[in-house]
């Protein structure tokens, strides 16, 4: 109950040393308390920082912030039209090229995105195209956006590697690129990678994530909403245990 080191100690006491001796690596977010607690008891454990949290940090703290900065700069320079174009480009800049290609294909096929509704006079909405061409246009017009594309591609390459040294080299290359931009958001991401480097490239060896845990968290949130909150924690945990059991 809670997020402090004591929770991890209680867990390790509960499962015991024999059980923990078989554990090779632990996947976690960048909560330093959890990492320190595991390492204090079992120094040989590898810590693997979850890929989702790395990418989310890049999208939220780099892509999104740079887009806002560029939008503000264009507005101040007296080009509100160009600034307005950037306003709706957040998800385009965050998406992989393969995703944009798929969206364009959906548009060519006339895929339905939202069905019409009579009660609220809701119109039919179909997938719109020109996503990839818009993305290419953004890259051509802005050096920082082009660098975002390079870093996204290099992160994909790094996470596809099965060799720790190879992944580490690619991550260090990303760090160098981010520093060379002299942009504060890129430099922040470079420091993030530097501080957590060993925990990031250890993914190449263990290839584990917190995906299953995030799924369980969503189950917990859904169960809590269904009951409008539970004042009795023990009863709530019993409900979660029952929810998690494999049904015959």
PDB file of C-alpha atoms in Angstrom:
ATOM      1  CA  UNK A   1       0.000   0.000   0.000  1.00  0.00           C
ATOM      2  CA  UNK A   2       1.800   3.116  -1.232  1.00  0.00           C
ATOM      3  CA  UNK A   3       4.847   3.877  -3.402  1.00  0.00           C
ATOM      4  CA  UNK A   4       7.734   4.053  -0.929  1.00  0.00           C
ATOM      5  CA  UNK A   5      10.697   1.701  -0.451  1.00  0.00           C
ATOM      6  CA  UNK A   6       8.898  -0.047   2.417  1.00  0.00           C
ATOM      7  CA  UNK A   7       6.407  -1.513  -0.060  1.00  0.00           C
ATOM      8  CA  UNK A   8       9.229  -3.176  -2.016  1.00  0.00           C
ATOM      9  CA  UNK A   9      10.842  -4.508   1.172  1.00  0.00           C
ATOM     10  CA  UNK A  10       7.502  -5.990   2.255  1.00  0.00           C
ATOM     11  CA  UNK A  11       7.115  -7.648  -1.147  1.00  0.00           C
ATOM     12  CA  UNK A  12      10.606  -9.167  -1.012  1.00  0.00           C
ATOM     13  CA  UNK A  13      10.004 -10.393   2.551  1.00  0.00           C
ATOM     14  CA  UNK A  14       6.713 -11.926   1.427  1.00  0.00           C
ATOM     15  CA  UNK A  15       8.171 -13.919  -1.508  1.00  0.00           C
ATOM     16  CA  UNK A  16      11.425 -14.756   0.327  1.00  0.00           C
ATOM     17  CA  UNK A  17      15.101 -14.980  -0.619  1.00  0.00           C
ATOM     18  CA  UNK A  18      14.769 -18.324  -2.419  1.00  0.00           C
ATOM     19  CA  UNK A  19      12.125 -16.930  -4.762  1.00  0.00           C
ATOM     20  CA  UNK A  20      14.063 -13.690  -5.327  1.00  0.00           C
ATOM     21  CA  UNK A  21      17.266 -15.621  -6.073  1.00  0.00           C
ATOM     22  CA  UNK A  22      15.645 -16.833  -9.318  1.00  0.00           C
ATOM     23  CA  UNK A  23      14.804 -13.292 -10.454  1.00  0.00           C
ATOM     24  CA  UNK A  24      17.277 -11.941 -13.033  1.00  0.00           C
ATOM     25  CA  UNK A  25      15.766  -8.539 -13.826  1.00  0.00           C
ATOM     26  CA  UNK A  26      13.020  -6.153 -12.751  1.00  0.00           C
ATOM     27  CA  UNK A  27      11.134  -3.869 -15.139  1.00  0.00           C
ATOM     28  CA  UNK A  28      10.034  -0.556 -13.661  1.00  0.00           C
ATOM     29  CA  UNK A  29       9.425   3.089 -14.431  1.00  0.00           C
ATOM     30  CA  UNK A  30      12.003   5.657 -13.374  1.00  0.00           C
ATOM     31  CA  UNK A  31      10.947   5.688  -9.712  1.00  0.00           C
ATOM     32  CA  UNK A  32      14.325   5.775  -7.950  1.00  0.00           C
ATOM     33  CA  UNK A  33      12.880   4.388  -4.683  1.00  0.00           C
ATOM     34  CA  UNK A  34      11.882   1.093  -6.294  1.00  0.00           C
ATOM     35  CA  UNK A  35      15.231   0.674  -8.053  1.00  0.00           C
ATOM     36  CA  UNK A  36      17.235   1.459  -4.898  1.00  0.00           C
ATOM     37  CA  UNK A  37      15.176  -0.936  -2.771  1.00  0.00           C
ATOM     38  CA  UNK A  38      15.723  -3.863  -5.153  1.00  0.00           C
ATOM     39  CA  UNK A  39      19.427  -3.072  -5.575  1.00  0.00           C
ATOM     40  CA  UNK A  40      20.033  -2.757  -1.813  1.00  0.00           C
ATOM     41  CA  UNK A  41      18.830  -6.296  -1.169  1.00  0.00           C
ATOM     42  CA  UNK A  42      19.869  -7.939  -4.440  1.00  0.00           C
ATOM     43  CA  UNK A  43      22.745  -6.018  -6.106  1.00  0.00           C
ATOM     44  CA  UNK A  44      23.041  -8.548  -8.953  1.00  0.00           C
ATOM     45  CA  UNK A  45      19.539  -7.753 -10.220  1.00  0.00           C
ATOM     46  CA  UNK A  46      19.330  -5.891 -13.545  1.00  0.00           C
ATOM     47  CA  UNK A  47      16.943  -2.944 -13.634  1.00  0.00           C
ATOM     48  CA  UNK A  48      15.121  -2.470 -16.958  1.00  0.00           C
ATOM     49  CA  UNK A  49      13.460   0.899 -17.496  1.00  0.00           C
ATOM     50  CA  UNK A  50      10.204   0.506 -19.327  1.00  0.00           C
ATOM     51  CA  UNK A  51      10.266   1.556 -22.986  1.00  0.00           C
ATOM     52  CA  UNK A  52       6.812   3.156 -22.787  1.00  0.00           C
ATOM     53  CA  UNK A  53       7.981   5.666 -20.164  1.00  0.00           C
ATOM     54  CA  UNK A  54      11.060   6.623 -22.210  1.00  0.00           C
ATOM     55  CA  UNK A  55       8.984   7.245 -25.350  1.00  0.00           C
ATOM     56  CA  UNK A  56       6.305   9.075 -23.357  1.00  0.00           C
ATOM     57  CA  UNK A  57       8.939  11.399 -21.890  1.00  0.00           C
ATOM     58  CA  UNK A  58      10.271  12.100 -25.381  1.00  0.00           C
ATOM     59  CA  UNK A  59       6.788  12.827 -26.762  1.00  0.00           C
ATOM     60  CA  UNK A  60       5.573  14.933 -23.828  1.00  0.00           C
ATOM     61  CA  UNK A  61       8.743  16.803 -22.868  1.00  0.00           C
ATOM     62  CA  UNK A  62      10.472  17.146 -26.243  1.00  0.00           C
ATOM     63  CA  UNK A  63       8.089  16.802 -29.221  1.00  0.00           C
ATOM     64  CA  UNK A  64       5.150  18.588 -27.621  1.00  0.00           C
ATOM     65  CA  UNK A  65       7.238  21.377 -26.056  1.00  0.00           C
ATOM     66  CA  UNK A  66       9.244  22.066 -29.216  1.00  0.00           C
ATOM     67  CA  UNK A  67       6.041  22.247 -31.250  1.00  0.00           C
ATOM     68  CA  UNK A  68       4.608  24.810 -28.804  1.00  0.00           C
ATOM     69  CA  UNK A  69       7.839  26.833 -28.868  1.00  0.00           C
ATOM     70  CA  UNK A  70       7.880  26.895 -32.674  1.00  0.00           C
ATOM     71  CA  UNK A  71       4.205  27.823 -32.798  1.00  0.00           C
ATOM     72  CA  UNK A  72       4.838  30.737 -30.437  1.00  0.00           C
ATOM     73  CA  UNK A  73       7.910  31.842 -32.446  1.00  0.00           C
ATOM     74  CA  UNK A  74       5.959  31.878 -35.728  1.00  0.00           C
ATOM     75  CA  UNK A  75       3.129  33.879 -34.140  1.00  0.00           C
ATOM     76  CA  UNK A  76       5.610  36.444 -32.792  1.00  0.00           C
ATOM     77  CA  UNK A  77       7.292  36.698 -36.209  1.00  0.00           C
ATOM     78  CA  UNK A  78       3.969  37.697 -37.765  1.00  0.00           C
ATOM     79  CA  UNK A  79       3.074  34.442 -39.535  1.00  0.00           C
ATOM     80  CA  UNK A  80      -0.130  33.352 -37.738  1.00  0.00           C
ATOM     81  CA  UNK A  81      -1.111  31.081 -40.640  1.00  0.00           C
ATOM     82  CA  UNK A  82       2.007  28.943 -40.215  1.00  0.00           C
ATOM     83  CA  UNK A  83       1.510  28.937 -36.437  1.00  0.00           C
ATOM     84  CA  UNK A  84      -2.070  27.734 -36.880  1.00  0.00           C
ATOM     85  CA  UNK A  85      -0.885  24.805 -39.026  1.00  0.00           C
ATOM     86  CA  UNK A  86       1.376  23.671 -36.175  1.00  0.00           C
ATOM     87  CA  UNK A  87      -1.510  23.799 -33.702  1.00  0.00           C
ATOM     88  CA  UNK A  88      -2.953  20.514 -35.019  1.00  0.00           C
ATOM     89  CA  UNK A  89       0.359  18.781 -35.769  1.00  0.00           C
ATOM     90  CA  UNK A  90       1.091  17.266 -32.338  1.00  0.00           C
ATOM     91  CA  UNK A  91       0.003  13.707 -33.115  1.00  0.00           C
ATOM     92  CA  UNK A  92       1.464  13.856 -36.617  1.00  0.00           C
ATOM     93  CA  UNK A  93       4.892  14.645 -35.147  1.00  0.00           C
ATOM     94  CA  UNK A  94       4.558  11.919 -32.501  1.00  0.00           C
ATOM     95  CA  UNK A  95       3.445   9.196 -34.928  1.00  0.00           C
ATOM     96  CA  UNK A  96       5.652   6.684 -36.665  1.00  0.00           C
ATOM     97  CA  UNK A  97       5.830   6.970 -40.438  1.00  0.00           C
ATOM     98  CA  UNK A  98       4.249   3.502 -40.757  1.00  0.00           C
ATOM     99  CA  UNK A  99       1.239   4.786 -38.778  1.00  0.00           C
ATOM    100  CA  UNK A 100       0.857   7.768 -41.106  1.00  0.00           C
ATOM    101  CA  UNK A 101       1.080   5.495 -44.154  1.00  0.00           C
ATOM    102  CA  UNK A 102      -1.635   3.280 -42.679  1.00  0.00           C
ATOM    103  CA  UNK A 103      -3.872   6.319 -42.028  1.00  0.00           C
ATOM    104  CA  UNK A 104      -3.429   7.436 -45.636  1.00  0.00           C
ATOM    105  CA  UNK A 105      -4.362   3.931 -46.803  1.00  0.00           C
ATOM    106  CA  UNK A 106      -7.472   4.015 -44.597  1.00  0.00           C
ATOM    107  CA  UNK A 107      -8.427   7.322 -46.213  1.00  0.00           C
ATOM    108  CA  UNK A 108      -8.024   5.852 -49.717  1.00  0.00           C
ATOM    109  CA  UNK A 109     -10.319   2.998 -48.711  1.00  0.00           C
ATOM    110  CA  UNK A 110     -12.848   5.438 -47.245  1.00  0.00           C
ATOM    111  CA  UNK A 111     -12.657   3.853 -43.796  1.00  0.00           C
ATOM    112  CA  UNK A 112     -15.301   5.072 -41.340  1.00  0.00           C
ATOM    113  CA  UNK A 113     -13.881   6.724 -38.206  1.00  0.00           C
ATOM    114  CA  UNK A 114     -17.127   7.841 -36.566  1.00  0.00           C
ATOM    115  CA  UNK A 115     -20.693   6.749 -37.350  1.00  0.00           C
ATOM    116  CA  UNK A 116     -23.402   9.387 -37.804  1.00  0.00           C
ATOM    117  CA  UNK A 117     -25.970  10.020 -35.071  1.00  0.00           C
ATOM    118  CA  UNK A 118     -29.470  11.472 -35.392  1.00  0.00           C
ATOM    119  CA  UNK A 119     -30.048  12.567 -31.781  1.00  0.00           C
ATOM    120  CA  UNK A 120     -27.165  15.056 -31.722  1.00  0.00           C
ATOM    121  CA  UNK A 121     -27.099  15.581 -35.492  1.00  0.00           C
ATOM    122  CA  UNK A 122     -23.631  14.038 -35.592  1.00  0.00           C
ATOM    123  CA  UNK A 123     -22.111  13.780 -39.093  1.00  0.00           C
ATOM    124  CA  UNK A 124     -20.327  10.767 -40.537  1.00  0.00           C
ATOM    125  CA  UNK A 125     -16.540  11.093 -40.303  1.00  0.00           C
ATOM    126  CA  UNK A 126     -14.150   9.191 -42.547  1.00  0.00           C
ATOM    127  CA  UNK A 127     -10.361   8.874 -42.320  1.00  0.00           C
ATOM    128  CA  UNK A 128      -8.550  11.832 -43.861  1.00  0.00           C
ATOM    129  CA  UNK A 129      -5.441  11.478 -46.004  1.00  0.00           C
ATOM    130  CA  UNK A 130      -2.259  13.445 -46.796  1.00  0.00           C
ATOM    131  CA  UNK A 131      -0.809  12.609 -43.362  1.00  0.00           C
ATOM    132  CA  UNK A 132       2.573  11.488 -44.676  1.00  0.00           C
ATOM    133  CA  UNK A 133       2.923  14.439 -47.070  1.00  0.00           C
ATOM    134  CA  UNK A 134       2.047  16.871 -44.246  1.00  0.00           C
ATOM    135  CA  UNK A 135       4.665  15.188 -42.055  1.00  0.00           C
ATOM    136  CA  UNK A 136       7.314  15.512 -44.794  1.00  0.00           C
ATOM    137  CA  UNK A 137       6.389  19.170 -45.234  1.00  0.00           C
ATOM    138  CA  UNK A 138       6.910  19.825 -41.504  1.00  0.00           C
ATOM    139  CA  UNK A 139      10.324  18.126 -41.604  1.00  0.00           C
ATOM    140  CA  UNK A 140      11.456  20.157 -44.614  1.00  0.00           C
ATOM    141  CA  UNK A 141      10.460  23.467 -43.028  1.00  0.00           C
ATOM    142  CA  UNK A 142      11.925  22.978 -39.557  1.00  0.00           C
ATOM    143  CA  UNK A 143      15.345  21.680 -38.503  1.00  0.00           C
ATOM    144  CA  UNK A 144      14.160  20.692 -35.003  1.00  0.00           C
ATOM    145  CA  UNK A 145      11.262  18.659 -36.409  1.00  0.00           C
ATOM    146  CA  UNK A 146      13.718  16.897 -38.713  1.00  0.00           C
ATOM    147  CA  UNK A 147      15.877  16.065 -35.674  1.00  0.00           C
ATOM    148  CA  UNK A 148      12.800  14.698 -33.873  1.00  0.00           C
ATOM    149  CA  UNK A 149      12.266  12.333 -36.815  1.00  0.00           C
ATOM    150  CA  UNK A 150      15.896  11.164 -36.654  1.00  0.00           C
ATOM    151  CA  UNK A 151      15.727  10.521 -32.887  1.00  0.00           C
ATOM    152  CA  UNK A 152      12.428   8.632 -33.208  1.00  0.00           C
ATOM    153  CA  UNK A 153      13.963   6.397 -35.885  1.00  0.00           C
ATOM    154  CA  UNK A 154      17.135   5.812 -33.817  1.00  0.00           C
ATOM    155  CA  UNK A 155      15.080   4.923 -30.717  1.00  0.00           C
ATOM    156  CA  UNK A 156      13.212   2.326 -32.786  1.00  0.00           C
ATOM    157  CA  UNK A 157      16.528   0.918 -34.018  1.00  0.00           C
ATOM    158  CA  UNK A 158      17.930   0.841 -30.479  1.00  0.00           C
ATOM    159  CA  UNK A 159      14.936  -1.041 -29.098  1.00  0.00           C
ATOM    160  CA  UNK A 160      15.055  -3.574 -31.939  1.00  0.00           C
ATOM    161  CA  UNK A 161      18.593  -4.577 -30.904  1.00  0.00           C
ATOM    162  CA  UNK A 162      19.271  -7.814 -28.999  1.00  0.00           C
ATOM    163  CA  UNK A 163      22.804  -6.794 -28.050  1.00  0.00           C
ATOM    164  CA  UNK A 164      23.465  -4.525 -25.054  1.00  0.00           C
ATOM    165  CA  UNK A 165      26.638  -2.981 -26.514  1.00  0.00           C
ATOM    166  CA  UNK A 166      24.933  -2.232 -29.825  1.00  0.00           C
ATOM    167  CA  UNK A 167      21.940  -0.671 -28.062  1.00  0.00           C
ATOM    168  CA  UNK A 168      24.224   1.369 -25.811  1.00  0.00           C
ATOM    169  CA  UNK A 169      26.136   2.737 -28.838  1.00  0.00           C
ATOM    170  CA  UNK A 170      22.870   3.792 -30.506  1.00  0.00           C
ATOM    171  CA  UNK A 171      21.641   5.457 -27.328  1.00  0.00           C
ATOM    172  CA  UNK A 172      24.925   7.367 -26.985  1.00  0.00           C
ATOM    173  CA  UNK A 173      24.549   8.497 -30.595  1.00  0.00           C
ATOM    174  CA  UNK A 174      21.064   9.809 -29.736  1.00  0.00           C
ATOM    175  CA  UNK A 175      22.524  11.642 -26.716  1.00  0.00           C
ATOM    176  CA  UNK A 176      25.158  13.311 -28.937  1.00  0.00           C
ATOM    177  CA  UNK A 177      22.529  14.403 -31.474  1.00  0.00           C
ATOM    178  CA  UNK A 178      20.312  15.860 -28.740  1.00  0.00           C
ATOM    179  CA  UNK A 179      23.201  17.826 -27.206  1.00  0.00           C
ATOM    180  CA  UNK A 180      24.337  19.172 -30.602  1.00  0.00           C
ATOM    181  CA  UNK A 181      20.921  20.769 -31.224  1.00  0.00           C
ATOM    182  CA  UNK A 182      21.599  23.140 -28.271  1.00  0.00           C
ATOM    183  CA  UNK A 183      17.846  23.050 -27.679  1.00  0.00           C
ATOM    184  CA  UNK A 184      16.865  22.939 -23.980  1.00  0.00           C
ATOM    185  CA  UNK A 185      14.227  20.206 -24.478  1.00  0.00           C
ATOM    186  CA  UNK A 186      16.586  17.956 -26.445  1.00  0.00           C
ATOM    187  CA  UNK A 187      19.337  18.523 -23.873  1.00  0.00           C
ATOM    188  CA  UNK A 188      16.899  17.556 -21.091  1.00  0.00           C
ATOM    189  CA  UNK A 189      16.186  14.269 -22.906  1.00  0.00           C
ATOM    190  CA  UNK A 190      19.929  13.673 -23.351  1.00  0.00           C
ATOM    191  CA  UNK A 191      20.444  14.050 -19.585  1.00  0.00           C
ATOM    192  CA  UNK A 192      17.541  11.659 -18.941  1.00  0.00           C
ATOM    193  CA  UNK A 193      19.153   9.002 -21.149  1.00  0.00           C
ATOM    194  CA  UNK A 194      22.588   9.570 -19.604  1.00  0.00           C
ATOM    195  CA  UNK A 195      21.293   9.182 -16.029  1.00  0.00           C
ATOM    196  CA  UNK A 196      19.416   5.960 -16.795  1.00  0.00           C
ATOM    197  CA  UNK A 197      21.614   4.540 -19.566  1.00  0.00           C
ATOM    198  CA  UNK A 198      22.403   1.090 -18.101  1.00  0.00           C
ATOM    199  CA  UNK A 199      18.764   0.525 -17.159  1.00  0.00           C
ATOM    200  CA  UNK A 200      17.644   1.400 -20.691  1.00  0.00           C
ATOM    201  CA  UNK A 201      20.096  -0.716 -22.705  1.00  0.00           C
ATOM    202  CA  UNK A 202      19.577  -3.728 -20.389  1.00  0.00           C
ATOM    203  CA  UNK A 203      16.286  -4.122 -22.297  1.00  0.00           C
ATOM    204  CA  UNK A 204      18.325  -5.659 -25.126  1.00  0.00           C
ATOM    205  CA  UNK A 205      19.292  -8.522 -22.801  1.00  0.00           C
ATOM    206  CA  UNK A 206      16.015  -9.161 -20.967  1.00  0.00           C
ATOM    207  CA  UNK A 207      13.321  -7.669 -23.248  1.00  0.00           C
ATOM    208  CA  UNK A 208      10.783  -7.211 -20.471  1.00  0.00           C
ATOM    209  CA  UNK A 209       8.402  -4.343 -19.787  1.00  0.00           C
ATOM    210  CA  UNK A 210       5.761  -3.193 -17.321  1.00  0.00           C
ATOM    211  CA  UNK A 211       3.009  -3.753 -19.909  1.00  0.00           C
ATOM    212  CA  UNK A 212       1.254  -6.479 -17.905  1.00  0.00           C
ATOM    213  CA  UNK A 213       1.420  -4.302 -14.784  1.00  0.00           C
ATOM    214  CA  UNK A 214      -0.156  -1.364 -16.636  1.00  0.00           C
ATOM    215  CA  UNK A 215      -2.962  -3.691 -17.722  1.00  0.00           C
ATOM    216  CA  UNK A 216      -3.563  -4.699 -14.099  1.00  0.00           C
ATOM    217  CA  UNK A 217      -3.543  -1.024 -13.072  1.00  0.00           C
ATOM    218  CA  UNK A 218      -6.318  -0.360 -15.586  1.00  0.00           C
ATOM    219  CA  UNK A 219      -8.325  -3.258 -14.132  1.00  0.00           C
ATOM    220  CA  UNK A 220      -7.900  -1.759 -10.657  1.00  0.00           C
ATOM    221  CA  UNK A 221      -9.079   1.677 -11.826  1.00  0.00           C
ATOM    222  CA  UNK A 222     -12.100   0.149 -13.578  1.00  0.00           C
ATOM    223  CA  UNK A 223     -13.078  -1.875 -10.505  1.00  0.00           C
ATOM    224  CA  UNK A 224     -12.729   1.192  -8.274  1.00  0.00           C
ATOM    225  CA  UNK A 225     -14.949   3.261 -10.586  1.00  0.00           C
ATOM    226  CA  UNK A 226     -17.578   0.508 -10.692  1.00  0.00           C
ATOM    227  CA  UNK A 227     -17.829   0.548  -6.901  1.00  0.00           C
ATOM    228  CA  UNK A 228     -17.602   4.369  -6.620  1.00  0.00           C
ATOM    229  CA  UNK A 229     -14.601   3.788  -4.315  1.00  0.00           C
ATOM    230  CA  UNK A 230     -14.120   1.242  -1.508  1.00  0.00           C
ATOM    231  CA  UNK A 231     -13.417   2.440   2.058  1.00  0.00           C
ATOM    232  CA  UNK A 232     -12.339  -1.077   3.101  1.00  0.00           C
ATOM    233  CA  UNK A 233      -8.932  -1.742   1.483  1.00  0.00           C
ATOM    234  CA  UNK A 234      -8.878  -5.436   2.400  1.00  0.00           C
ATOM    235  CA  UNK A 235     -12.272  -6.039   0.782  1.00  0.00           C
ATOM    236  CA  UNK A 236     -11.122  -4.111  -2.298  1.00  0.00           C
ATOM    237  CA  UNK A 237      -7.969  -6.253  -2.563  1.00  0.00           C
ATOM    238  CA  UNK A 238     -10.044  -9.419  -2.297  1.00  0.00           C
ATOM    239  CA  UNK A 239     -12.166  -8.181  -5.192  1.00  0.00           C
ATOM    240  CA  UNK A 240      -8.997  -7.528  -7.219  1.00  0.00           C
ATOM    241  CA  UNK A 241      -7.641 -11.007  -6.447  1.00  0.00           C
ATOM    242  CA  UNK A 242     -10.902 -12.529  -7.640  1.00  0.00           C
ATOM    243  CA  UNK A 243     -10.849 -10.344 -10.744  1.00  0.00           C
ATOM    244  CA  UNK A 244      -7.308 -11.494 -11.581  1.00  0.00           C
ATOM    245  CA  UNK A 245      -7.990 -15.210 -11.265  1.00  0.00           C
ATOM    246  CA  UNK A 246      -8.188 -17.288 -14.403  1.00  0.00           C
ATOM    247  CA  UNK A 247     -11.802 -18.318 -14.821  1.00  0.00           C
ATOM    248  CA  UNK A 248     -12.462 -22.004 -15.645  1.00  0.00           C
TER     249      UNK A 248
END
